[in-house]
Amino acid sequence: MSSAGAGRRVAPAPRRREESVLRRAARAEWGPLFGTVRSALAAKKLRAIPLTLTAICLTVVFQFVQNQAWGYRTVQDIGAIQAWEHLWVALLRTPLSLFVPALDLPVWGALAQILVVFGIAEICVGRRQTLLIAYVATLCGTMYARIGIWIGPQSPVGLPDADKYATDTGPSAAVVGLAVFVCWRYRAWFTAALVVFAMIFEVVFIKNNLAGKEHLAAILGVLVVSGAWEVWQRRRRRAPEAAGAGGEGGGPRR
């Protein structure tokens, strides 16, 4: 075989170039996030996610207790939220409501959401921010339920009056909010957009119910907090620069 023929045979395939483009896109989207999670788990293993493990244990305990005849009312009194109740009662119950699984959904779904999303958030943004964003997202959902019922079903963003008796529990709003927040912090814009689109698709085409709209309210609340945090960080970075520029320009001239 001639050397010219051999040279033609080793020409790069278009598919290989396409794969490299996809690999680069995936690395840019998830590389920093994956690297942070892998390093933390490799170094500390489960000790890297104590908050997540505590949340899982609380969810298992609440699931067991609320399915007992003697425990159902107790769990409802400390962790279940309904829009017809006084606001101060809802605010007191909101922190624990994250860990009370919905009775009409399998508990393993809530546990999987907590393990994956809470675990990633705890490693990537820390325990304090994870708790803060989880609470903000859940609180936004709780407040939206009252506002939506006040608006009424005649509006696309409103809710029927019957929803004020719906029991509002579970980690789903916190999970959605944390997913968007972590994607924003790590600039995984495609994944963040995918989460938002999935929640909109759920409300428009699958279940136009209280839970779906609460997820959108949680996302909106987290985006507002994220935007405010971004503005504050930029001003914080600019302050020393402005002070330095003023010090250089404000000295006596010779």
Coordinates of C-alpha atoms in Angstrom, one line a residue:
M1 CA 0.0 0.0 0.0
S2 CA 1.3 3.5 -0.9
S3 CA 2.0 6.1 1.8
A4 CA -0.5 8.4 0.1
G5 CA -3.2 5.9 0.6
A6 CA -2.3 5.4 4.2
G7 CA -2.5 9.1 4.8
R8 CA -6.0 9.3 3.4
R9 CA -7.2 6.5 5.7
V10 CA -6.2 8.3 9.0
A11 CA -8.3 11.4 8.2
P12 CA -10.3 12.5 11.4
A13 CA -13.9 11.4 11.5
P14 CA -16.6 14.0 11.8
R15 CA -18.3 12.1 14.6
R16 CA -15.1 12.3 16.7
R17 CA -15.1 16.0 16.4
E18 CA -18.7 16.2 17.4
E19 CA -18.0 14.1 20.5
S20 CA -15.2 16.3 21.5
V21 CA -17.5 19.3 21.2
L22 CA -20.1 17.6 23.4
R23 CA -17.4 16.6 25.9
R24 CA -16.1 20.1 26.1
A25 CA -19.7 21.4 26.6
A26 CA -20.4 18.9 29.4
R27 CA -17.1 19.7 31.1
A28 CA -17.8 23.4 31.0
E29 CA -21.3 22.8 32.3
W30 CA -20.7 20.2 35.0
G31 CA -16.9 20.0 35.4
P32 CA -16.5 22.4 38.3
L33 CA -19.5 21.1 40.1
F34 CA -18.6 17.4 39.6
G35 CA -15.0 18.1 40.7
T36 CA -16.1 19.8 43.9
V37 CA -18.4 17.0 44.9
R38 CA -16.0 14.2 44.0
S39 CA -13.1 15.8 45.9
A40 CA -15.3 16.3 49.0
L41 CA -16.6 12.8 49.0
A42 CA -13.2 11.3 48.3
A43 CA -11.7 13.2 51.3
K44 CA -14.5 12.9 53.8
K45 CA -17.0 10.4 52.4
L46 CA -20.3 10.7 54.3
R47 CA -18.8 13.2 56.8
A48 CA -19.0 15.7 54.0
I49 CA -22.8 15.8 54.2
P50 CA -23.9 15.8 57.8
L51 CA -26.8 18.1 57.2
T52 CA -28.1 15.9 54.4
L53 CA -27.9 12.8 56.5
T54 CA -29.7 14.6 59.3
A55 CA -32.5 15.6 56.9
I56 CA -32.8 12.1 55.7
C57 CA -33.1 10.8 59.2
L58 CA -35.7 13.4 60.1
T59 CA -37.7 12.5 57.0
V60 CA -37.6 8.8 57.9
V61 CA -38.7 9.5 61.5
F62 CA -41.6 11.7 60.4
Q63 CA -42.7 9.2 57.8
F64 CA -42.8 6.4 60.4
V65 CA -44.6 8.5 63.0
Q66 CA -47.2 10.0 60.7
N67 CA -48.2 6.5 59.5
Q68 CA -49.0 5.4 63.1
A69 CA -52.4 6.0 64.6
W70 CA -50.9 7.7 67.6
G71 CA -48.5 9.9 65.6
Y72 CA -50.4 11.3 62.7
R73 CA -52.0 14.2 64.5
T74 CA -48.7 15.1 66.2
V75 CA -46.8 15.4 62.9
Q76 CA -49.7 17.4 61.4
D77 CA -49.6 19.8 64.3
I78 CA -45.8 20.5 64.1
G79 CA -45.1 20.2 60.4
A80 CA -48.1 20.3 58.1
I81 CA -49.2 23.6 56.6
Q82 CA -52.6 24.6 55.2
A83 CA -53.4 28.0 53.7
W84 CA -56.5 28.5 55.8
E85 CA -54.5 28.6 59.0
H86 CA -53.1 31.7 60.6
L87 CA -49.9 32.9 59.0
W88 CA -47.9 32.7 62.2
V89 CA -48.8 29.1 62.5
A90 CA -47.5 28.4 59.0
L91 CA -44.3 30.3 59.7
L92 CA -43.6 28.2 62.8
R93 CA -44.3 25.0 61.0
T94 CA -42.4 25.8 57.8
P95 CA -38.9 24.6 58.9
L96 CA -40.1 21.2 59.9
S97 CA -42.5 20.9 56.9
L98 CA -39.5 20.3 54.7
F99 CA -39.0 16.9 56.4
V100 CA -42.6 15.7 56.5
P101 CA -43.2 13.5 53.4
A102 CA -46.4 13.9 51.5
L103 CA -48.8 11.1 52.3
D104 CA -49.9 10.6 48.7
L105 CA -46.3 10.2 47.3
P106 CA -43.7 7.4 47.9
V107 CA -41.2 8.4 50.6
W108 CA -38.3 7.0 48.7
G109 CA -38.8 9.9 46.2
A110 CA -38.4 12.5 48.9
L111 CA -35.3 10.7 50.3
A112 CA -33.7 10.5 46.9
Q113 CA -34.3 14.2 46.3
I114 CA -32.8 15.1 49.7
L115 CA -29.8 12.8 49.3
V116 CA -28.8 14.1 45.8
V117 CA -29.8 17.8 45.8
F118 CA -29.2 18.6 49.5
G119 CA -26.0 16.6 49.4
I120 CA -24.6 18.4 46.3
A121 CA -25.7 21.8 47.7
E122 CA -24.2 21.1 51.1
I123 CA -20.8 20.3 49.5
C124 CA -20.9 23.1 46.9
V125 CA -22.3 26.1 48.8
G126 CA -22.0 25.0 52.5
R127 CA -24.5 24.2 55.2
R128 CA -25.6 27.7 56.0
Q129 CA -26.5 28.7 52.5
T130 CA -28.2 25.3 51.9
L131 CA -30.4 25.8 54.9
L132 CA -31.1 29.4 54.0
I133 CA -32.1 28.7 50.4
A134 CA -34.1 25.6 51.4
Y135 CA -36.1 27.8 53.8
V136 CA -36.5 30.7 51.4
A137 CA -37.8 28.3 48.7
T138 CA -40.2 26.6 51.0
L139 CA -41.4 29.9 52.5
C140 CA -42.0 31.3 49.0
G141 CA -44.2 28.3 48.2
T142 CA -46.1 28.7 51.5
M143 CA -46.7 32.4 50.9
Y144 CA -47.7 31.9 47.2
A145 CA -50.5 29.5 48.3
R146 CA -52.1 32.3 50.3
I147 CA -51.6 34.9 47.5
G148 CA -52.8 32.5 44.8
I149 CA -56.0 31.7 46.7
W150 CA -56.6 35.4 47.3
I151 CA -56.2 36.0 43.5
G152 CA -58.6 33.2 42.6
P153 CA -58.8 30.7 39.8
Q154 CA -59.9 33.3 37.2
S155 CA -56.2 34.2 36.9
P156 CA -53.5 31.9 35.5
V157 CA -51.4 32.5 38.6
G158 CA -54.4 32.0 41.0
L159 CA -55.6 29.0 42.8
P160 CA -59.1 27.6 43.6
D161 CA -60.5 28.2 47.1
A162 CA -60.4 24.4 47.8
D163 CA -56.6 24.5 47.8
K164 CA -56.6 26.3 51.1
Y165 CA -57.4 22.9 52.7
A166 CA -54.6 21.1 50.9
T167 CA -51.8 19.9 53.1
D168 CA -48.5 21.4 52.1
T169 CA -45.5 19.3 53.1
G170 CA -42.4 17.8 51.7
P171 CA -39.0 18.9 50.4
S172 CA -39.8 19.4 46.7
A173 CA -39.9 23.2 46.7
A174 CA -36.6 23.3 48.6
V175 CA -35.1 20.8 46.2
V176 CA -36.1 22.8 43.2
G177 CA -34.8 26.0 44.7
L178 CA -31.5 24.5 45.8
A179 CA -31.0 23.0 42.3
V180 CA -31.4 26.4 40.7
F181 CA -29.2 28.1 43.2
V182 CA -26.3 25.7 42.9
C183 CA -26.5 25.8 39.1
W184 CA -26.4 29.6 39.3
R185 CA -23.4 29.6 41.7
Y186 CA -21.5 27.3 39.4
R187 CA -22.7 29.0 36.2
A188 CA -24.3 25.8 35.0
W189 CA -26.8 27.9 33.0
F190 CA -28.1 25.1 30.7
T191 CA -29.0 22.9 33.7
A192 CA -30.6 25.8 35.5
A193 CA -32.7 26.6 32.4
L194 CA -33.6 22.9 32.1
V195 CA -34.9 22.8 35.7
V196 CA -37.0 25.9 35.2
F197 CA -38.4 24.6 31.9
A198 CA -39.3 21.3 33.5
M199 CA -41.3 23.0 36.2
I200 CA -43.1 25.2 33.7
F201 CA -43.9 22.2 31.6
E202 CA -45.2 20.4 34.7
V203 CA -47.7 23.2 35.4
V204 CA -48.8 23.8 31.8
F205 CA -49.0 20.3 30.5
I206 CA -49.1 17.8 33.4
K207 CA -50.5 19.1 36.7
N208 CA -51.7 22.6 37.1
N209 CA -52.0 22.3 40.8
L210 CA -50.8 23.8 44.1
A211 CA -47.6 21.9 44.2
G212 CA -46.5 22.7 40.7
K213 CA -47.2 26.4 41.1
E214 CA -45.4 26.4 44.5
H215 CA -42.3 25.1 42.7
L216 CA -42.4 28.1 40.3
A217 CA -42.8 30.4 43.3
A218 CA -39.8 28.8 44.9
I219 CA -37.7 29.3 41.8
L220 CA -38.8 32.9 41.5
G221 CA -37.9 33.6 45.1
V222 CA -34.5 31.9 44.8
L223 CA -33.7 33.9 41.6
V224 CA -34.5 37.1 43.4
V225 CA -32.2 36.2 46.3
S226 CA -29.5 35.1 43.9
G227 CA -29.8 38.4 42.0
A228 CA -29.6 40.4 45.2
W229 CA -26.6 38.4 46.3
E230 CA -24.8 39.0 43.0
V231 CA -25.4 42.7 43.2
W232 CA -24.1 42.8 46.8
Q233 CA -21.0 40.8 45.8
R234 CA -20.2 43.1 42.9
R235 CA -20.5 46.2 45.1
R236 CA -18.4 44.5 47.8
R237 CA -15.6 43.9 45.2
R238 CA -15.8 47.4 43.8
A239 CA -15.6 49.1 47.2
P240 CA -11.9 48.4 47.9
E241 CA -11.0 49.3 44.3
A242 CA -12.8 52.6 44.6
A243 CA -11.2 53.3 48.0
G244 CA -7.8 52.5 46.5
A245 CA -8.4 54.8 43.5
G246 CA -9.5 57.6 45.8
G247 CA -6.4 57.2 48.0
E248 CA -4.1 57.4 45.0
G249 CA -5.8 60.4 43.5
G250 CA -6.5 62.2 46.8
G251 CA -2.9 62.7 48.0
P252 CA -1.1 66.1 47.9
R253 CA 0.5 67.0 44.6
R254 CA 4.1 68.0 44.4

